[in-house]
mmCIF file of C-alpha atoms and ligand atoms in Angstrom:
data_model
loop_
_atom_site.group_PDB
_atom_site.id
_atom_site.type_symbol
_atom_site.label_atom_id
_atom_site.label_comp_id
_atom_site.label_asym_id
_atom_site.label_seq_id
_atom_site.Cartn_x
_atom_site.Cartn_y
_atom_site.Cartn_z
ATOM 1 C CA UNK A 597 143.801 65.014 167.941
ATOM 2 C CA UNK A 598 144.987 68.167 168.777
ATOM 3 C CA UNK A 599 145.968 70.999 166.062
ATOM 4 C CA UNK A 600 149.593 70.657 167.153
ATOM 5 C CA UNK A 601 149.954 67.160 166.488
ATOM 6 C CA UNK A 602 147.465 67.362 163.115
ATOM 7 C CA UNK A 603 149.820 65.993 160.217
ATOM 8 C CA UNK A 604 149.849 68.916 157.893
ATOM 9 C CA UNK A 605 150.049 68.813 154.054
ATOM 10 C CA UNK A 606 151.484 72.360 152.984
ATOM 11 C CA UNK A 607 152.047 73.241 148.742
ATOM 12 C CA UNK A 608 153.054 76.761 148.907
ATOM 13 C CA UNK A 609 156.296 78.008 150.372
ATOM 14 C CA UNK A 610 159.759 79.966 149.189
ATOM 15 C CA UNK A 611 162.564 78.281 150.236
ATOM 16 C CA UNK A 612 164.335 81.357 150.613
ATOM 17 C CA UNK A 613 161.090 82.993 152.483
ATOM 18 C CA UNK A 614 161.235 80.650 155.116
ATOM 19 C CA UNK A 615 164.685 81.719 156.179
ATOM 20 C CA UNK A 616 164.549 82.989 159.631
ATOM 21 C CA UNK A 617 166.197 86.604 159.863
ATOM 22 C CA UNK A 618 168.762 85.149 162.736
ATOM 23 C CA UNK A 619 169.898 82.760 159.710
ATOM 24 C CA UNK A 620 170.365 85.239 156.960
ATOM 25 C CA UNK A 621 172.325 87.331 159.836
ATOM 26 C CA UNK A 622 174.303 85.068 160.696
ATOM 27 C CA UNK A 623 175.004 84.173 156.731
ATOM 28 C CA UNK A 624 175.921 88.238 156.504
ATOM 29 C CA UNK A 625 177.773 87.892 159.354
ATOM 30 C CA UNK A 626 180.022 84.890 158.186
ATOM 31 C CA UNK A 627 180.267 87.359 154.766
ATOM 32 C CA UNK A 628 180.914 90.337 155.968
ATOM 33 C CA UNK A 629 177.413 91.513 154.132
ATOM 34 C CA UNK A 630 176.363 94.410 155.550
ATOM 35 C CA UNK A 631 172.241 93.408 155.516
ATOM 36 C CA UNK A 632 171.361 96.084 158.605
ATOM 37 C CA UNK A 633 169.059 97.722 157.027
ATOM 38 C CA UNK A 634 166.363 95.044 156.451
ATOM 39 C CA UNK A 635 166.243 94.108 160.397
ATOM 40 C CA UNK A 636 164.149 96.220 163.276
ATOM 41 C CA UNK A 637 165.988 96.863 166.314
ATOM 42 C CA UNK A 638 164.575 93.384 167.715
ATOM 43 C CA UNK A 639 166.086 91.545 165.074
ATOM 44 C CA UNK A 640 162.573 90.894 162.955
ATOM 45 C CA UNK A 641 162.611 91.421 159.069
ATOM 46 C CA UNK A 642 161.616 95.405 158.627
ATOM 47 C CA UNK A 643 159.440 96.089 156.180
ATOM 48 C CA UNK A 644 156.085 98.112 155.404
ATOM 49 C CA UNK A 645 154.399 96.903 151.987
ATOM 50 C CA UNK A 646 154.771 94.716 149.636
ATOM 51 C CA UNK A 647 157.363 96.528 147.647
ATOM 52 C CA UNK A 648 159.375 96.634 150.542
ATOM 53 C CA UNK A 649 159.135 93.510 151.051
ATOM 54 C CA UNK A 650 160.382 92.571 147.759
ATOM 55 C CA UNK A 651 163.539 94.478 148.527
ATOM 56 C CA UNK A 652 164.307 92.978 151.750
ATOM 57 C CA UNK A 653 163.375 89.714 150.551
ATOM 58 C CA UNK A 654 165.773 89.765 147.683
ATOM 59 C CA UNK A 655 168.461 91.520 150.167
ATOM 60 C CA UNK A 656 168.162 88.505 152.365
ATOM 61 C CA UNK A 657 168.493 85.908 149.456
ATOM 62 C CA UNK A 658 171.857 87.660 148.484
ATOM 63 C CA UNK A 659 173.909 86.411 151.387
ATOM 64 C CA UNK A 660 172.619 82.980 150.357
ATOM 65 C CA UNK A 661 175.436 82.472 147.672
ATOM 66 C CA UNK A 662 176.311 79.022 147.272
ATOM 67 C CA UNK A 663 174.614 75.379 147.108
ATOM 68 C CA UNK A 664 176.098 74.680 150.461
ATOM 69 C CA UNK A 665 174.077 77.760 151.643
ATOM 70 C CA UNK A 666 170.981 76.638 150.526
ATOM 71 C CA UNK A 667 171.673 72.699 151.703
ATOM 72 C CA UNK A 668 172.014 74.764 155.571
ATOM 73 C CA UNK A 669 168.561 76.487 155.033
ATOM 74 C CA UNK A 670 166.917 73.393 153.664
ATOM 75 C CA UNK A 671 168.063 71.222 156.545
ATOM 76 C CA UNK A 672 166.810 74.042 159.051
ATOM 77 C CA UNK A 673 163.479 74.726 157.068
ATOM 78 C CA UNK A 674 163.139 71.652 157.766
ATOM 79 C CA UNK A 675 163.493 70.366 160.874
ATOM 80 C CA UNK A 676 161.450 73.354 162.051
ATOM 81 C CA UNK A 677 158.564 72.425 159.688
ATOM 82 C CA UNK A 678 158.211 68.837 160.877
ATOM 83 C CA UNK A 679 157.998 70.466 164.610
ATOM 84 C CA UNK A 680 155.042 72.480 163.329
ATOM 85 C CA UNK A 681 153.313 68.735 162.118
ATOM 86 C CA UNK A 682 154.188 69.319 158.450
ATOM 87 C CA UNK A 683 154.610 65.950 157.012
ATOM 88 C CA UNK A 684 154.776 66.572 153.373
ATOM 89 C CA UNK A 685 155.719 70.292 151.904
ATOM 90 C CA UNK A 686 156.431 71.959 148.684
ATOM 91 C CA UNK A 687 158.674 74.821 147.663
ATOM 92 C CA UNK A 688 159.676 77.327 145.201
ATOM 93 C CA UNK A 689 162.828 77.388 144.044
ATOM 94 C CA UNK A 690 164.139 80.078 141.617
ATOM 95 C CA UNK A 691 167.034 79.526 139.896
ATOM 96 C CA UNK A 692 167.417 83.105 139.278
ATOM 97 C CA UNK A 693 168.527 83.134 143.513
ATOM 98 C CA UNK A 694 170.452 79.938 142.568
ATOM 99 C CA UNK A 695 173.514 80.395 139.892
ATOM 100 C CA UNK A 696 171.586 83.208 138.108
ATOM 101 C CA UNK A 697 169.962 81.193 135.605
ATOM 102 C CA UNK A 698 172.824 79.179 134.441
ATOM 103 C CA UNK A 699 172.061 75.398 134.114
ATOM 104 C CA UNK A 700 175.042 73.833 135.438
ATOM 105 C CA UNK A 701 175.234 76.146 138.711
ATOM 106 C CA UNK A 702 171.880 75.394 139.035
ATOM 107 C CA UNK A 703 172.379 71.715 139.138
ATOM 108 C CA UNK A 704 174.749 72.096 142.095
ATOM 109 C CA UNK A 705 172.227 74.035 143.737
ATOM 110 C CA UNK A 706 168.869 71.717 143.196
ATOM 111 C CA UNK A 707 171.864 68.719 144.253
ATOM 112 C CA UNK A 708 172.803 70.195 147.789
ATOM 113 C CA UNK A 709 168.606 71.452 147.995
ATOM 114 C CA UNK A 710 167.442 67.544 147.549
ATOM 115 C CA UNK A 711 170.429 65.730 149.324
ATOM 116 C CA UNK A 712 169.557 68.063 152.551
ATOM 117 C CA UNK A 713 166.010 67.365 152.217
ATOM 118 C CA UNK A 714 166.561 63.693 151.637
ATOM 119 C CA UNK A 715 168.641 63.694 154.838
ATOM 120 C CA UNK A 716 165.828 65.407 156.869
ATOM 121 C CA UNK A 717 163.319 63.179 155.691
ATOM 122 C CA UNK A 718 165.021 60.157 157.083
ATOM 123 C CA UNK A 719 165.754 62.153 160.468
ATOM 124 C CA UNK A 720 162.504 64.420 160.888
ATOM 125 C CA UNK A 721 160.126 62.377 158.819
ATOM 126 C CA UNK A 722 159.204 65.596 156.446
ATOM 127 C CA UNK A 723 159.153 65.438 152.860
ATOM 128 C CA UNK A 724 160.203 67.973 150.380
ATOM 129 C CA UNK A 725 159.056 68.425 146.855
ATOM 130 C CA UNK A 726 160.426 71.835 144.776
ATOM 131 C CA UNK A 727 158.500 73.489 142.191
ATOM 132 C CA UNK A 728 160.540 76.326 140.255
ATOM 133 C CA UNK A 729 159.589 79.561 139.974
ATOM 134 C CA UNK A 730 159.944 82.524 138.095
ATOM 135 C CA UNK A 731 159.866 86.084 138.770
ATOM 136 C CA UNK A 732 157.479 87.915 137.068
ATOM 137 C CA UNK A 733 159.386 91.277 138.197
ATOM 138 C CA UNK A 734 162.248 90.170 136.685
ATOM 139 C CA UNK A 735 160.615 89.646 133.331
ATOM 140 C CA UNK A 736 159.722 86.800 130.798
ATOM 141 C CA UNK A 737 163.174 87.342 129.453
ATOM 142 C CA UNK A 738 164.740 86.101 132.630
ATOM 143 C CA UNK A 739 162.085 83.976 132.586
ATOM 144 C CA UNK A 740 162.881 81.696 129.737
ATOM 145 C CA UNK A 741 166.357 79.965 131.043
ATOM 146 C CA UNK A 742 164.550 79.494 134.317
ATOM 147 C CA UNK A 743 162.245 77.456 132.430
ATOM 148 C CA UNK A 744 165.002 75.490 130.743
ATOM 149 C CA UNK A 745 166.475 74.575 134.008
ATOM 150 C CA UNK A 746 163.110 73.208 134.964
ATOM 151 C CA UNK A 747 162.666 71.347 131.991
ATOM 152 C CA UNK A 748 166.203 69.822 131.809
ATOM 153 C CA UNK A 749 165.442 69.266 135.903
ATOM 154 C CA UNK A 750 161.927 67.665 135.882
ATOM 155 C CA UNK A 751 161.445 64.811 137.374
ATOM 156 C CA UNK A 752 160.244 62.844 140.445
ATOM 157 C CA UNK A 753 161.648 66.144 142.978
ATOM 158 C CA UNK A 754 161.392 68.567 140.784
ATOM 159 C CA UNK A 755 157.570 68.350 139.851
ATOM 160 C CA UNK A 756 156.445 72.046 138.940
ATOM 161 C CA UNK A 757 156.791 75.268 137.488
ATOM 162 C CA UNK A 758 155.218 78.521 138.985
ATOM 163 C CA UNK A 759 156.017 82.204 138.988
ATOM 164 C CA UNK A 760 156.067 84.522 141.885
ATOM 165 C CA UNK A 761 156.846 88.054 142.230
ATOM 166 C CA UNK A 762 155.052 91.442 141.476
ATOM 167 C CA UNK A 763 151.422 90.641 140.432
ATOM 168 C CA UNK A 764 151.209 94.256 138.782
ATOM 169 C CA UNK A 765 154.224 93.991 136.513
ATOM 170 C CA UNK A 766 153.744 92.547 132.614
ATOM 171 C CA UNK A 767 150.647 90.072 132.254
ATOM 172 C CA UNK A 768 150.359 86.089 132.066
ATOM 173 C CA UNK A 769 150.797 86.121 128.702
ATOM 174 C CA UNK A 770 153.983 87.341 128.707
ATOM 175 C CA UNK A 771 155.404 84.546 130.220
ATOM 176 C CA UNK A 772 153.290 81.718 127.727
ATOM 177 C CA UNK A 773 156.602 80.362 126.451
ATOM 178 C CA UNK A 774 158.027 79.671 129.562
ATOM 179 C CA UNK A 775 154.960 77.851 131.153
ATOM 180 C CA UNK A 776 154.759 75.870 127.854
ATOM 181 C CA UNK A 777 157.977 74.310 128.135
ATOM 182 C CA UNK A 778 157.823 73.358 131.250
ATOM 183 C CA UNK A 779 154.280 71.550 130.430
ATOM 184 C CA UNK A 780 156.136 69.769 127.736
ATOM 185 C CA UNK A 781 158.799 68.629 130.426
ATOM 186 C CA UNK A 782 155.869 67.329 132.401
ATOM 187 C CA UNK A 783 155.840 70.182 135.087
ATOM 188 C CA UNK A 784 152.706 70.716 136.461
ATOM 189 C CA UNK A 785 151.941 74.248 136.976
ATOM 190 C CA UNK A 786 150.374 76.853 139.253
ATOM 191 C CA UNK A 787 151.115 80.800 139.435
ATOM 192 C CA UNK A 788 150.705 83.540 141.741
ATOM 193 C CA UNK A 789 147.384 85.497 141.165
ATOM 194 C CA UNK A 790 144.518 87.234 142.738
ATOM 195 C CA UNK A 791 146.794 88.743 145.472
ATOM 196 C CA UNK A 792 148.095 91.848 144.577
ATOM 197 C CA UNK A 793 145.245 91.931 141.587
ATOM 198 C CA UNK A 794 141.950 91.726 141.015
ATOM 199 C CA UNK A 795 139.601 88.629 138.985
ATOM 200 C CA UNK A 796 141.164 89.484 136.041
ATOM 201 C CA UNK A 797 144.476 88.558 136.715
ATOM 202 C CA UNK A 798 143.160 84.970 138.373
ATOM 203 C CA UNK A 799 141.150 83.964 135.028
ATOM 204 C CA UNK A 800 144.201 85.765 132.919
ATOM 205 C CA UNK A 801 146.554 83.226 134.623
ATOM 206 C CA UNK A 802 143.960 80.110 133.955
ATOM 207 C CA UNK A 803 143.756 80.541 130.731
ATOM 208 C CA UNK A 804 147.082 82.122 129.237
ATOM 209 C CA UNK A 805 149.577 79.475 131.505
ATOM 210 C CA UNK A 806 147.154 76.937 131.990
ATOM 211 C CA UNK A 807 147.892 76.154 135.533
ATOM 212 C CA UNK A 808 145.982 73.974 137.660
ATOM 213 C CA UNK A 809 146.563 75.268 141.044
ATOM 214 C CA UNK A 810 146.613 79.131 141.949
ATOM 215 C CA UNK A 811 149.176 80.859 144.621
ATOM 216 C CA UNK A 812 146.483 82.745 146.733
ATOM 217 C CA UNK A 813 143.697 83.223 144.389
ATOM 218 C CA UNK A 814 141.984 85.316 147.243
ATOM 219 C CA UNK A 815 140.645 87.931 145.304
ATOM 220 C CA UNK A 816 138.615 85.553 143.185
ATOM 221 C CA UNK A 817 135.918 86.370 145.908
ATOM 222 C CA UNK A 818 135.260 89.937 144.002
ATOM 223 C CA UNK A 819 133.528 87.822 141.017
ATOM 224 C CA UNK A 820 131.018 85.612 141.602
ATOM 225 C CA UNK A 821 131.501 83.725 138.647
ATOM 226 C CA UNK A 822 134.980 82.958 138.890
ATOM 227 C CA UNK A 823 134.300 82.088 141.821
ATOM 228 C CA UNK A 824 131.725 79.478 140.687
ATOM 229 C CA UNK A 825 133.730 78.522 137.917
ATOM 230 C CA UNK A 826 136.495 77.703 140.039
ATOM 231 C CA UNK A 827 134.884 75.110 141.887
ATOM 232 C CA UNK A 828 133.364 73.613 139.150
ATOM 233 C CA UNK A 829 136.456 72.873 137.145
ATOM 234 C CA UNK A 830 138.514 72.444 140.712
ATOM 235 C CA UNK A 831 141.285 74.765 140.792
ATOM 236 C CA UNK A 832 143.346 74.286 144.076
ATOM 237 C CA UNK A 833 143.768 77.893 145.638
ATOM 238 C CA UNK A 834 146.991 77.677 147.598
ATOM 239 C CA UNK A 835 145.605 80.005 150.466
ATOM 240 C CA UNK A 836 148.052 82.023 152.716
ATOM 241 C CA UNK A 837 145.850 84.020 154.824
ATOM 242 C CA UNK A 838 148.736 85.121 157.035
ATOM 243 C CA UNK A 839 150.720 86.153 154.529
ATOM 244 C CA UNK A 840 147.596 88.204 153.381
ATOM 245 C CA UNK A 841 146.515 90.074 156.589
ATOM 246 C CA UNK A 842 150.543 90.810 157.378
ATOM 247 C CA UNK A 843 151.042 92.169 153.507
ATOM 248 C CA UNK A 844 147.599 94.207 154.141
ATOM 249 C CA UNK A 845 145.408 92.654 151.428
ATOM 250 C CA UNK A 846 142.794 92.271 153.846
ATOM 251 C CA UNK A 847 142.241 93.898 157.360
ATOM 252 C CA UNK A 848 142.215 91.020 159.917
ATOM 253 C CA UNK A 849 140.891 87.200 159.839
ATOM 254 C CA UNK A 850 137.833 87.437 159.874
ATOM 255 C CA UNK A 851 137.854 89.907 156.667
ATOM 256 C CA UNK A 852 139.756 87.345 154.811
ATOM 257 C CA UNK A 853 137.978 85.394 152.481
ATOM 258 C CA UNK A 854 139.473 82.178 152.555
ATOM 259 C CA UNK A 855 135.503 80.185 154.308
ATOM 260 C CA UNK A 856 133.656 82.238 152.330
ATOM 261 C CA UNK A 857 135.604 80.658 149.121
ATOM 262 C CA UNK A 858 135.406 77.041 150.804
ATOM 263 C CA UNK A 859 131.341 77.448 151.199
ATOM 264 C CA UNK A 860 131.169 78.223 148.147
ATOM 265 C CA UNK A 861 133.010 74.869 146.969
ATOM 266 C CA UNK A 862 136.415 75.701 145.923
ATOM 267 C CA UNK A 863 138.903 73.691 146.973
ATOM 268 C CA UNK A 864 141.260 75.747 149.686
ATOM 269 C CA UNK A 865 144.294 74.711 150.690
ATOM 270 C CA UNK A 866 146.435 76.084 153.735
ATOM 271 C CA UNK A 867 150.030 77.309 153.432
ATOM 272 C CA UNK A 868 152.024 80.074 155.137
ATOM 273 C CA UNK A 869 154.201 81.408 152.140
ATOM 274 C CA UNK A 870 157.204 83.030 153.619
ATOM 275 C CA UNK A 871 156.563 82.247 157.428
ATOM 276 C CA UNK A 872 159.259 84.536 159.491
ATOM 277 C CA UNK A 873 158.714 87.251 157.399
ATOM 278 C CA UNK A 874 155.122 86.990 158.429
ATOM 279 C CA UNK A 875 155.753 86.221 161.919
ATOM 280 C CA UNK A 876 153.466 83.077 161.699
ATOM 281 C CA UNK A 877 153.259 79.003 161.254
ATOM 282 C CA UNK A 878 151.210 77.046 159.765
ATOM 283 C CA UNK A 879 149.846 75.850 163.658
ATOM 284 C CA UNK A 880 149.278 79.572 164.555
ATOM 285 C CA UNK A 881 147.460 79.778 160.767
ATOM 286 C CA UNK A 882 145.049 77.204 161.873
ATOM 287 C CA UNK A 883 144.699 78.469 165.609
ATOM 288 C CA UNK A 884 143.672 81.991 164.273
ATOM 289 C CA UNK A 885 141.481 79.981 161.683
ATOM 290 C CA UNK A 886 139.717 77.981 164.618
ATOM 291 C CA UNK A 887 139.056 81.620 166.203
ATOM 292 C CA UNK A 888 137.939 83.454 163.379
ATOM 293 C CA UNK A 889 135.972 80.793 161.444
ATOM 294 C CA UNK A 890 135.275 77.816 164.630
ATOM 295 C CA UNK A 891 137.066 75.219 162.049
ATOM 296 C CA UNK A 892 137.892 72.155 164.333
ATOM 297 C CA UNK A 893 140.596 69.674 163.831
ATOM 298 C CA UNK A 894 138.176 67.788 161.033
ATOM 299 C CA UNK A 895 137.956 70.362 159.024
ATOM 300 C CA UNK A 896 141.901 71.040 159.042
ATOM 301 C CA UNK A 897 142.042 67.072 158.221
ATOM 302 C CA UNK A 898 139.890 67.390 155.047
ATOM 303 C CA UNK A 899 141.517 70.486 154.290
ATOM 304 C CA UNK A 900 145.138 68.648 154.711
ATOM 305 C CA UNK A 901 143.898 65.843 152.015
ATOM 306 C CA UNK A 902 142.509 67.982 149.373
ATOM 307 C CA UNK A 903 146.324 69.645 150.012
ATOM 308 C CA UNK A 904 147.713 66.026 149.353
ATOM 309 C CA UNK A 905 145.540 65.095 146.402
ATOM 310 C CA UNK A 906 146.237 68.026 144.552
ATOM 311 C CA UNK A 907 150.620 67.542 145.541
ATOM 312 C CA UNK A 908 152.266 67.771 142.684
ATOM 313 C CA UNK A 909 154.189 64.461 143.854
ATOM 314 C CA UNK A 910 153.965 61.315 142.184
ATOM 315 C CA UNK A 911 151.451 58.860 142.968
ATOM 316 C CA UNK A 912 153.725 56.440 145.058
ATOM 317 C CA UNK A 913 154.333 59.289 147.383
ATOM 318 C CA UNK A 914 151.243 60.044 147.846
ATOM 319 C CA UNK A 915 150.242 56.544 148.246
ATOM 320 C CA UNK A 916 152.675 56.171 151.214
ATOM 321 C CA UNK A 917 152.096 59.387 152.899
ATOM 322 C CA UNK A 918 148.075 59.411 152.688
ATOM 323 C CA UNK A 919 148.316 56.603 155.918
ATOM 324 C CA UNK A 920 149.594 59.667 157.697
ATOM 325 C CA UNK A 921 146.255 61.900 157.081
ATOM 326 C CA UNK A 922 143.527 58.877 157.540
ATOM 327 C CA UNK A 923 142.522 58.598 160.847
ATOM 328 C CA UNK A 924 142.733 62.114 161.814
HETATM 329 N N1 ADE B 1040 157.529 85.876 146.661
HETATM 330 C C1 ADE B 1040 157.623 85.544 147.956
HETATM 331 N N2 ADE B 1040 156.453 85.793 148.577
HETATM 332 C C2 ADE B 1040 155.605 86.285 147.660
HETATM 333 C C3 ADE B 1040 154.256 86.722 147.676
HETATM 334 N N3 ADE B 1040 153.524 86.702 148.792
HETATM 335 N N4 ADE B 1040 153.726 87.181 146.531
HETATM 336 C C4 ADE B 1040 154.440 87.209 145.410
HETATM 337 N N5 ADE B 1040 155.698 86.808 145.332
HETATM 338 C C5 ADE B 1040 156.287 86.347 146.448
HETATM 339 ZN ZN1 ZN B 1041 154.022 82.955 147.423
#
């Protein structure tokens, strides 16, 4: 089977990040937002770190104002995923972008969000799971009625709680309380470490949030214990080496890290973050993984159901989309 036509399996994506730039223009367009200054002359997303990127990222979400915005983006997402082979995908969704926090607006949002997605699973076969986020940037604060939507939320669409943002800014244990309630709600959790810092931050977030799954996770290679420890106890890095080499935490693909972590037994997962800010899919991820690393279509099929088995979806829907991966 080819890579193209490999049913893919992928747990970490913004829902806002995979807007395409021509679809947040045309959004500022409709609203006479003025959003010129986040696009090059050809129309791509301009920015030069991750700072920037923050900006412009949070510049794009603005024009997306109301749930019928976000239904529009969902249904494109979408469609364009399944082309790509995706049959099964998970999202972040901050409420923060989505009514500000407030728990009825919020509602309306995660409505028009699972309505669209229910729609393009029965016409594109693709099926959408969110998992809210926070952002640590924003502070644990903001943080805690983001976790109180997720809690009054949780359920069999809604299935996790994360947090996102500026690895640098506060620690993991700032943001305890929030994690806790959602684990009371029945959220299972991951968070955002080891991109923008160091071990410390990785084992930090294991054992102040107690998440099971980590967003990148790369720099768990800089400690080979945590790296050992990790695949022992089976933490589920949700690797986005794209995302990585365009954001400059590592050089090119071959410098990233992401077979050196699966020799050494930890469970890797592939996902492509915020993809047209990054200029990539998650086909092109695993042609530049074939390149840099020979990985043939097998290993992209064991890869995809480790991705499946650690979904935060219930076990029905796993059950019915694991026919999908066998066989391939
Ligand atoms: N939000 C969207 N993309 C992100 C990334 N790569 N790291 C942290 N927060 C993000
Ligand atoms: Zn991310």
């Amino acid at each position: 089977m080819s890579l193209a036509a490999l049913p893919k399996v992928e747990l970490h994506t913004h829902l806002e990040g995979c807007a395409p730039p021509a679809f947040i223009a045309g959004l500022a367009r409709e609203k006479s937002v003025d959003l010129s200054g986040i696009f090059t002359a050809d129309g791509a997303y301009a920015f030069r770190d991750f700072a920037q990127f923050l900006k412009v990222y949070e510049a794009a979400t603005s024009v997306l104002q109301s749930p019928e915005d976000f239904a529009r983006l969902t249904r494109a997402v979408l469609q364009e995923r399944a082309e790509d082979g995706v049959i099964y995908m998970e999202t972040f969704l901050s409420p923060d972008f989505c009514g500000g926090g407030d728990l009825t607006a919020w509602r309306d949002y995660l409505a028009a969000i699972r309505e669209a997605a229910g729609e393009a699973e029965r016409d594109f076969g693709i099926s959408l799971r969110g998992i809210v986020s926070c952002i640590r940037h924003f502070g644990p604060d903001r943080a805690r009625p983001v976790a109180l939507c997720a809690a009054e939320t949780a359920g069999d669409w809604l299935v996790g709680f994360g947090i996102a943002g500026d690895e640098n800014a506060g620690s993991p244990a700032d943001f305890a309380w929030p994690f806790d309630a959602a684990r009371e709600a029945g959220l299972r959790l991951t968070a955002h470490a080891g991109e923008w810092a160091g071990p410390q931050s990785v084992r930090d977030a294991l054992t102040a949030l107690r998440v099971e799954r980590i967003g990148h996770g790369v720099r768990a290679i800089e400690d080979a214990a945590l790296v050992e420890q990790l695949a022992e106890k089976g933490v589920v890095l949700e690797v986005c080496p794209g995302s990585n080499i365009a954001l400059g935490v590592f050089a090119d693909w071959r410098a990233h890290p992401v077979a050196r972590l699966r020799a050494a037994g930890v469970r890797v997962t592939l996902s492509t973050d915020d993809p047209p800010f990054f200029h990539t899919t998650l086909r092109a991820e695993y042609d530049r993984l074939a390149e840099a690393f020979g990985w043939d279509e097998a290993d992209f099929a064991a890869i995809n159901r480790d991705a499946l088995a650690a979904a935060f979806c219930d076990p029905a829907t796993r059950d019915r989309l694991l026919p999908r991966l066998e066989n391939t």
